[in-house]
Amino acid sequence: MFVANRMTKNPTVVTPDTGIDTAARLMKKGRFRRLPVVEDGKLVGFLADKDIMRVSPSPATTLSRYEVTTLLSKLKCRDIMQKNVISVDEDATIEEAALIMYKEKIGGLPIVSNVGAVVGVITETDIFKTFVDVMALDQGRTRLTIDVEDRVGVVADIAGVFAEKGYSMDSLVTCRQPTGRYEIIVRTDVTDDAEIADLTKAIEAKGYNVIHTAKIG
């Protein structure tokens, strides 16, 4: 899965000379919190709503709305934008983008083409939506969590049970635990209680412990 398929394409951009008041209006109108700053077709900065808030007068200010607008209009994006911008290529995977955002503690990344042009923006919301889609959280599925040891053939065993029973596996995720064991999380379209019980019994007959089942979505 690639960022090109999950990003907001053709994002609104500003230039270094765009006024902060204009940038703020664009964010409010478009209901987004970040703007790539572009000069001569290339990414030179990134502006977030928190950057604008940082230079905006306090809500307790005695300034009039006109005075606040005038004050902000004197500031340009180049004055407050983030200059050392972290970006990813459009052919990067969603996992790469998520890892960068996690490690750098940032909520969004500009996406650039192989010639350096801004082609999109990906945010934490896009990452969350990807997770929801991968796990089929909104499609009315049953979630089984299976405790397993780290050894070759575990996934094949569990997949074999589903195949033998004629049940589909909509998604499968493995998650390593602090103990060194793994939790395998499987989502299936099996929702009948008797069938879920039958599936659980068959998995446990293989020597694996189904530690949780739930209908979600």
PDB file of C-alpha atoms in Angstrom:
ATOM      1  CA  MET A   1       0.000   0.000   0.000  1.00  0.00           C
ATOM      2  CA  PHE A   2       1.500   3.304  -1.118  1.00  0.00           C
ATOM      3  CA  VAL A   3       1.100   6.894   0.059  1.00  0.00           C
ATOM      4  CA  ALA A   4       0.091   7.885  -3.478  1.00  0.00           C
ATOM      5  CA  ASN A   5      -3.162   5.966  -2.953  1.00  0.00           C
ATOM      6  CA  ARG A   6      -3.891   7.450   0.475  1.00  0.00           C
ATOM      7  CA  MET A   7      -2.697  11.053   0.323  1.00  0.00           C
ATOM      8  CA  THR A   8      -4.692  14.186  -0.389  1.00  0.00           C
ATOM      9  CA  LYS A   9      -3.749  14.863  -3.985  1.00  0.00           C
ATOM     10  CA  ASN A  10      -3.070  18.284  -5.525  1.00  0.00           C
ATOM     11  CA  PRO A  11      -3.058  20.037  -2.134  1.00  0.00           C
ATOM     12  CA  THR A  12      -3.499  23.753  -1.677  1.00  0.00           C
ATOM     13  CA  VAL A  13      -0.064  25.383  -1.486  1.00  0.00           C
ATOM     14  CA  VAL A  14       1.301  28.811  -0.610  1.00  0.00           C
ATOM     15  CA  THR A  15       4.523  30.647  -1.400  1.00  0.00           C
ATOM     16  CA  PRO A  16       7.067  32.071   1.039  1.00  0.00           C
ATOM     17  CA  ASP A  17       5.628  35.538   0.376  1.00  0.00           C
ATOM     18  CA  THR A  18       2.027  34.566   1.094  1.00  0.00           C
ATOM     19  CA  GLY A  19       0.664  36.519   4.054  1.00  0.00           C
ATOM     20  CA  ILE A  20      -0.077  34.615   7.247  1.00  0.00           C
ATOM     21  CA  ASP A  21      -3.617  35.996   7.223  1.00  0.00           C
ATOM     22  CA  THR A  22      -4.151  34.520   3.754  1.00  0.00           C
ATOM     23  CA  ALA A  23      -2.714  31.165   4.809  1.00  0.00           C
ATOM     24  CA  ALA A  24      -4.994  31.119   7.848  1.00  0.00           C
ATOM     25  CA  ARG A  25      -8.045  31.807   5.665  1.00  0.00           C
ATOM     26  CA  LEU A  26      -7.075  29.012   3.272  1.00  0.00           C
ATOM     27  CA  MET A  27      -6.771  26.556   6.156  1.00  0.00           C
ATOM     28  CA  LYS A  28     -10.102  27.577   7.604  1.00  0.00           C
ATOM     29  CA  LYS A  29     -11.873  27.426   4.247  1.00  0.00           C
ATOM     30  CA  GLY A  30     -10.358  24.063   3.285  1.00  0.00           C
ATOM     31  CA  ARG A  31     -10.649  22.609   6.798  1.00  0.00           C
ATOM     32  CA  PHE A  32      -7.064  21.429   6.868  1.00  0.00           C
ATOM     33  CA  ARG A  33      -4.217  22.149   9.245  1.00  0.00           C
ATOM     34  CA  ARG A  34      -1.123  22.130   7.038  1.00  0.00           C
ATOM     35  CA  LEU A  35       0.085  23.901   3.901  1.00  0.00           C
ATOM     36  CA  PRO A  36       3.128  23.056   1.789  1.00  0.00           C
ATOM     37  CA  VAL A  37       5.167  26.163   0.954  1.00  0.00           C
ATOM     38  CA  VAL A  38       6.400  26.107  -2.636  1.00  0.00           C
ATOM     39  CA  GLU A  39       8.809  28.308  -4.566  1.00  0.00           C
ATOM     40  CA  ASP A  40       9.642  27.837  -8.263  1.00  0.00           C
ATOM     41  CA  GLY A  41       7.729  24.586  -8.187  1.00  0.00           C
ATOM     42  CA  LYS A  42       9.805  23.092  -5.378  1.00  0.00           C
ATOM     43  CA  LEU A  43       8.998  22.413  -1.724  1.00  0.00           C
ATOM     44  CA  VAL A  44      10.774  24.923   0.537  1.00  0.00           C
ATOM     45  CA  GLY A  45       8.707  24.774   3.711  1.00  0.00           C
ATOM     46  CA  PHE A  46       5.703  23.440   5.589  1.00  0.00           C
ATOM     47  CA  LEU A  47       3.227  25.559   7.525  1.00  0.00           C
ATOM     48  CA  ALA A  48       0.962  24.187  10.247  1.00  0.00           C
ATOM     49  CA  ASP A  49      -1.899  25.821  12.087  1.00  0.00           C
ATOM     50  CA  LYS A  50       0.168  25.627  15.279  1.00  0.00           C
ATOM     51  CA  ASP A  51       2.792  27.855  13.619  1.00  0.00           C
ATOM     52  CA  ILE A  52       0.125  30.482  12.987  1.00  0.00           C
ATOM     53  CA  MET A  53      -1.237  30.150  16.516  1.00  0.00           C
ATOM     54  CA  ARG A  54       2.273  30.666  17.863  1.00  0.00           C
ATOM     55  CA  VAL A  55       2.511  34.168  16.345  1.00  0.00           C
ATOM     56  CA  SER A  56      -1.138  35.137  16.746  1.00  0.00           C
ATOM     57  CA  PRO A  57      -2.226  37.484  19.556  1.00  0.00           C
ATOM     58  CA  SER A  58      -3.666  35.887  22.673  1.00  0.00           C
ATOM     59  CA  PRO A  59      -7.467  35.542  22.803  1.00  0.00           C
ATOM     60  CA  ALA A  60      -7.275  37.977  25.712  1.00  0.00           C
ATOM     61  CA  THR A  61      -5.779  40.693  23.514  1.00  0.00           C
ATOM     62  CA  THR A  62      -7.297  44.156  23.525  1.00  0.00           C
ATOM     63  CA  LEU A  63      -6.573  44.503  19.804  1.00  0.00           C
ATOM     64  CA  SER A  64      -9.539  44.842  17.473  1.00  0.00           C
ATOM     65  CA  ARG A  65     -10.179  42.262  14.778  1.00  0.00           C
ATOM     66  CA  TYR A  66      -8.903  44.769  12.210  1.00  0.00           C
ATOM     67  CA  GLU A  67      -5.698  45.294  14.175  1.00  0.00           C
ATOM     68  CA  VAL A  68      -5.162  41.544  14.509  1.00  0.00           C
ATOM     69  CA  THR A  69      -5.688  41.074  10.761  1.00  0.00           C
ATOM     70  CA  THR A  70      -3.300  43.918   9.993  1.00  0.00           C
ATOM     71  CA  LEU A  71      -0.698  42.463  12.315  1.00  0.00           C
ATOM     72  CA  LEU A  72      -0.877  39.030  10.718  1.00  0.00           C
ATOM     73  CA  SER A  73      -0.845  40.452   7.193  1.00  0.00           C
ATOM     74  CA  LYS A  74       2.595  41.911   7.872  1.00  0.00           C
ATOM     75  CA  LEU A  75       3.976  38.437   8.523  1.00  0.00           C
ATOM     76  CA  LYS A  76       4.800  36.139   5.622  1.00  0.00           C
ATOM     77  CA  CYS A  77       4.905  32.362   5.483  1.00  0.00           C
ATOM     78  CA  ARG A  78       8.689  32.509   5.171  1.00  0.00           C
ATOM     79  CA  ASP A  79       8.819  34.127   8.618  1.00  0.00           C
ATOM     80  CA  ILE A  80       7.271  31.226  10.511  1.00  0.00           C
ATOM     81  CA  MET A  81       7.273  28.179   8.221  1.00  0.00           C
ATOM     82  CA  GLN A  82       9.181  25.027   9.057  1.00  0.00           C
ATOM     83  CA  LYS A  83      12.201  25.146   6.776  1.00  0.00           C
ATOM     84  CA  ASN A  84      13.795  21.757   7.455  1.00  0.00           C
ATOM     85  CA  VAL A  85      10.886  19.879   5.963  1.00  0.00           C
ATOM     86  CA  ILE A  86      10.585  16.117   6.217  1.00  0.00           C
ATOM     87  CA  SER A  87       8.917  14.732   3.118  1.00  0.00           C
ATOM     88  CA  VAL A  88       8.490  11.369   1.390  1.00  0.00           C
ATOM     89  CA  ASP A  89       8.399  10.326  -2.250  1.00  0.00           C
ATOM     90  CA  GLU A  90       5.099   9.429  -3.851  1.00  0.00           C
ATOM     91  CA  ASP A  91       6.260   5.835  -4.298  1.00  0.00           C
ATOM     92  CA  ALA A  92       6.887   5.415  -0.540  1.00  0.00           C
ATOM     93  CA  THR A  93       4.799   2.878   1.349  1.00  0.00           C
ATOM     94  CA  ILE A  94       2.202   3.865   3.923  1.00  0.00           C
ATOM     95  CA  GLU A  95       4.301   2.043   6.528  1.00  0.00           C
ATOM     96  CA  GLU A  96       7.310   4.253   5.777  1.00  0.00           C
ATOM     97  CA  ALA A  97       5.236   7.399   6.177  1.00  0.00           C
ATOM     98  CA  ALA A  98       3.657   6.163   9.414  1.00  0.00           C
ATOM     99  CA  LEU A  99       7.060   5.267  10.893  1.00  0.00           C
ATOM    100  CA  ILE A 100       8.514   8.683  10.037  1.00  0.00           C
ATOM    101  CA  MET A 101       5.519  10.490  11.541  1.00  0.00           C
ATOM    102  CA  TYR A 102       5.754   8.352  14.686  1.00  0.00           C
ATOM    103  CA  LYS A 103       9.490   8.814  15.161  1.00  0.00           C
ATOM    104  CA  GLU A 104       9.488  12.537  14.371  1.00  0.00           C
ATOM    105  CA  LYS A 105       6.267  13.192  16.316  1.00  0.00           C
ATOM    106  CA  ILE A 106       4.646  15.036  13.425  1.00  0.00           C
ATOM    107  CA  GLY A 107       1.064  14.941  12.212  1.00  0.00           C
ATOM    108  CA  GLY A 108       1.594  15.214   8.475  1.00  0.00           C
ATOM    109  CA  LEU A 109       4.039  14.923   5.590  1.00  0.00           C
ATOM    110  CA  PRO A 110       4.226  16.562   2.169  1.00  0.00           C
ATOM    111  CA  ILE A 111       4.567  14.082  -0.691  1.00  0.00           C
ATOM    112  CA  VAL A 112       6.919  14.955  -3.541  1.00  0.00           C
ATOM    113  CA  SER A 113       7.436  13.571  -7.040  1.00  0.00           C
ATOM    114  CA  ASN A 114      10.766  12.404  -8.436  1.00  0.00           C
ATOM    115  CA  VAL A 115      11.386  15.951  -9.710  1.00  0.00           C
ATOM    116  CA  GLY A 116      10.679  17.548  -6.333  1.00  0.00           C
ATOM    117  CA  ALA A 117       7.172  18.861  -7.042  1.00  0.00           C
ATOM    118  CA  VAL A 118       4.554  18.660  -4.284  1.00  0.00           C
ATOM    119  CA  VAL A 119       1.895  16.159  -5.342  1.00  0.00           C
ATOM    120  CA  GLY A 120       0.128  15.496  -2.052  1.00  0.00           C
ATOM    121  CA  VAL A 121      -0.051  15.595   1.720  1.00  0.00           C
ATOM    122  CA  ILE A 122      -0.589  12.664   4.052  1.00  0.00           C
ATOM    123  CA  THR A 123      -1.748  13.141   7.634  1.00  0.00           C
ATOM    124  CA  GLU A 124      -2.406  11.091  10.733  1.00  0.00           C
ATOM    125  CA  THR A 125      -6.067  10.964   9.705  1.00  0.00           C
ATOM    126  CA  ASP A 126      -5.094   9.228   6.450  1.00  0.00           C
ATOM    127  CA  ILE A 127      -2.993   6.748   8.438  1.00  0.00           C
ATOM    128  CA  PHE A 128      -5.916   6.042  10.799  1.00  0.00           C
ATOM    129  CA  LYS A 129      -8.254   5.569   7.826  1.00  0.00           C
ATOM    130  CA  THR A 130      -5.788   3.113   6.283  1.00  0.00           C
ATOM    131  CA  PHE A 131      -5.715   1.123   9.524  1.00  0.00           C
ATOM    132  CA  VAL A 132      -9.526   1.062   9.625  1.00  0.00           C
ATOM    133  CA  ASP A 133      -9.651  -0.177   6.019  1.00  0.00           C
ATOM    134  CA  VAL A 134      -6.926  -2.799   6.458  1.00  0.00           C
ATOM    135  CA  MET A 135      -8.631  -4.197   9.541  1.00  0.00           C
ATOM    136  CA  ALA A 136     -12.100  -3.931   7.951  1.00  0.00           C
ATOM    137  CA  LEU A 137     -13.307  -2.222  11.116  1.00  0.00           C
ATOM    138  CA  ASP A 138     -16.371  -0.659   9.533  1.00  0.00           C
ATOM    139  CA  GLN A 139     -17.582  -3.680   7.570  1.00  0.00           C
ATOM    140  CA  GLY A 140     -19.267  -5.816  10.212  1.00  0.00           C
ATOM    141  CA  ARG A 141     -16.648  -8.459  10.885  1.00  0.00           C
ATOM    142  CA  THR A 142     -15.669 -10.792  13.705  1.00  0.00           C
ATOM    143  CA  ARG A 143     -12.258 -10.283  15.301  1.00  0.00           C
ATOM    144  CA  LEU A 144     -10.325 -13.220  16.749  1.00  0.00           C
ATOM    145  CA  THR A 145      -7.133 -12.709  18.766  1.00  0.00           C
ATOM    146  CA  ILE A 146      -4.934 -15.786  18.945  1.00  0.00           C
ATOM    147  CA  ASP A 147      -1.935 -16.201  21.237  1.00  0.00           C
ATOM    148  CA  VAL A 148       0.905 -18.066  19.523  1.00  0.00           C
ATOM    149  CA  GLU A 149       4.591 -18.788  19.932  1.00  0.00           C
ATOM    150  CA  ASP A 150       7.171 -17.488  17.466  1.00  0.00           C
ATOM    151  CA  ARG A 151       7.758 -20.395  15.128  1.00  0.00           C
ATOM    152  CA  VAL A 152       7.527 -21.266  11.472  1.00  0.00           C
ATOM    153  CA  GLY A 153       4.180 -22.594  10.271  1.00  0.00           C
ATOM    154  CA  VAL A 154       1.842 -20.882  12.737  1.00  0.00           C
ATOM    155  CA  VAL A 155       0.105 -18.717  10.150  1.00  0.00           C
ATOM    156  CA  ALA A 156      -0.197 -21.674   7.785  1.00  0.00           C
ATOM    157  CA  ASP A 157      -1.830 -23.728  10.549  1.00  0.00           C
ATOM    158  CA  ILE A 158      -4.403 -21.061  11.330  1.00  0.00           C
ATOM    159  CA  ALA A 159      -5.094 -20.314   7.662  1.00  0.00           C
ATOM    160  CA  GLY A 160      -5.573 -24.046   7.161  1.00  0.00           C
ATOM    161  CA  VAL A 161      -8.296 -24.136   9.805  1.00  0.00           C
ATOM    162  CA  PHE A 162     -10.199 -21.373   8.034  1.00  0.00           C
ATOM    163  CA  ALA A 163      -9.790 -23.165   4.709  1.00  0.00           C
ATOM    164  CA  GLU A 164     -10.980 -26.488   6.130  1.00  0.00           C
ATOM    165  CA  LYS A 165     -14.059 -24.817   7.596  1.00  0.00           C
ATOM    166  CA  GLY A 166     -14.750 -22.853   4.421  1.00  0.00           C
ATOM    167  CA  TYR A 167     -14.430 -19.480   6.154  1.00  0.00           C
ATOM    168  CA  SER A 168     -12.670 -16.473   4.673  1.00  0.00           C
ATOM    169  CA  MET A 169      -9.928 -14.430   6.334  1.00  0.00           C
ATOM    170  CA  ASP A 170     -10.547 -10.774   5.471  1.00  0.00           C
ATOM    171  CA  SER A 171      -7.359  -9.581   7.161  1.00  0.00           C
ATOM    172  CA  LEU A 172      -4.554 -10.900   9.341  1.00  0.00           C
ATOM    173  CA  VAL A 173      -2.106  -8.915  11.454  1.00  0.00           C
ATOM    174  CA  THR A 174       0.666 -10.199  13.719  1.00  0.00           C
ATOM    175  CA  CYS A 175       1.748  -8.238  16.771  1.00  0.00           C
ATOM    176  CA  ARG A 176       4.840  -9.125  18.815  1.00  0.00           C
ATOM    177  CA  GLN A 177       4.355  -9.064  22.589  1.00  0.00           C
ATOM    178  CA  PRO A 178       6.939  -8.109  25.262  1.00  0.00           C
ATOM    179  CA  THR A 179       7.147 -11.789  26.207  1.00  0.00           C
ATOM    180  CA  GLY A 180       8.401 -12.707  22.746  1.00  0.00           C
ATOM    181  CA  ARG A 181       5.130 -14.433  21.854  1.00  0.00           C
ATOM    182  CA  TYR A 182       2.775 -13.083  19.197  1.00  0.00           C
ATOM    183  CA  GLU A 183      -0.867 -12.163  18.937  1.00  0.00           C
ATOM    184  CA  ILE A 184      -2.390 -12.969  15.588  1.00  0.00           C
ATOM    185  CA  ILE A 185      -5.465 -10.862  14.896  1.00  0.00           C
ATOM    186  CA  VAL A 186      -7.780 -12.260  12.251  1.00  0.00           C
ATOM    187  CA  ARG A 187     -10.908 -10.655  10.875  1.00  0.00           C
ATOM    188  CA  THR A 188     -13.502 -12.826   9.197  1.00  0.00           C
ATOM    189  CA  ASP A 189     -17.021 -12.381   7.857  1.00  0.00           C
ATOM    190  CA  VAL A 190     -18.208 -15.247  10.065  1.00  0.00           C
ATOM    191  CA  THR A 191     -20.743 -13.683  12.442  1.00  0.00           C
ATOM    192  CA  ASP A 192     -22.966 -16.594  13.493  1.00  0.00           C
ATOM    193  CA  ASP A 193     -22.292 -17.425  17.165  1.00  0.00           C
ATOM    194  CA  ALA A 194     -22.319 -21.186  16.580  1.00  0.00           C
ATOM    195  CA  GLU A 195     -19.884 -20.882  13.666  1.00  0.00           C
ATOM    196  CA  ILE A 196     -17.587 -18.624  15.698  1.00  0.00           C
ATOM    197  CA  ALA A 197     -17.584 -21.191  18.517  1.00  0.00           C
ATOM    198  CA  ASP A 198     -16.870 -23.966  16.019  1.00  0.00           C
ATOM    199  CA  LEU A 199     -13.998 -21.983  14.486  1.00  0.00           C
ATOM    200  CA  THR A 200     -12.545 -21.190  17.902  1.00  0.00           C
ATOM    201  CA  LYS A 201     -12.680 -24.855  18.893  1.00  0.00           C
ATOM    202  CA  ALA A 202     -10.912 -25.913  15.695  1.00  0.00           C
ATOM    203  CA  ILE A 203      -8.127 -23.358  16.191  1.00  0.00           C
ATOM    204  CA  GLU A 204      -7.617 -24.430  19.789  1.00  0.00           C
ATOM    205  CA  ALA A 205      -7.518 -28.074  18.684  1.00  0.00           C
ATOM    206  CA  LYS A 206      -4.354 -27.114  16.796  1.00  0.00           C
ATOM    207  CA  GLY A 207      -2.783 -26.035  20.079  1.00  0.00           C
ATOM    208  CA  TYR A 208      -3.413 -22.306  19.884  1.00  0.00           C
ATOM    209  CA  ASN A 209      -5.256 -20.206  22.456  1.00  0.00           C
ATOM    210  CA  VAL A 210      -8.016 -17.911  21.193  1.00  0.00           C
ATOM    211  CA  ILE A 211      -7.850 -15.229  23.866  1.00  0.00           C
ATOM    212  CA  HIS A 212     -10.565 -12.903  22.543  1.00  0.00           C
ATOM    213  CA  THR A 213     -13.428 -12.784  20.074  1.00  0.00           C
ATOM    214  CA  ALA A 214     -15.636  -9.808  19.262  1.00  0.00           C
ATOM    215  CA  LYS A 215     -18.056  -8.613  16.605  1.00  0.00           C
ATOM    216  CA  ILE A 216     -17.040  -5.159  15.397  1.00  0.00           C
ATOM    217  CA  GLY A 217     -18.553  -2.785  12.881  1.00  0.00           C
TER     218      GLY A 217
END
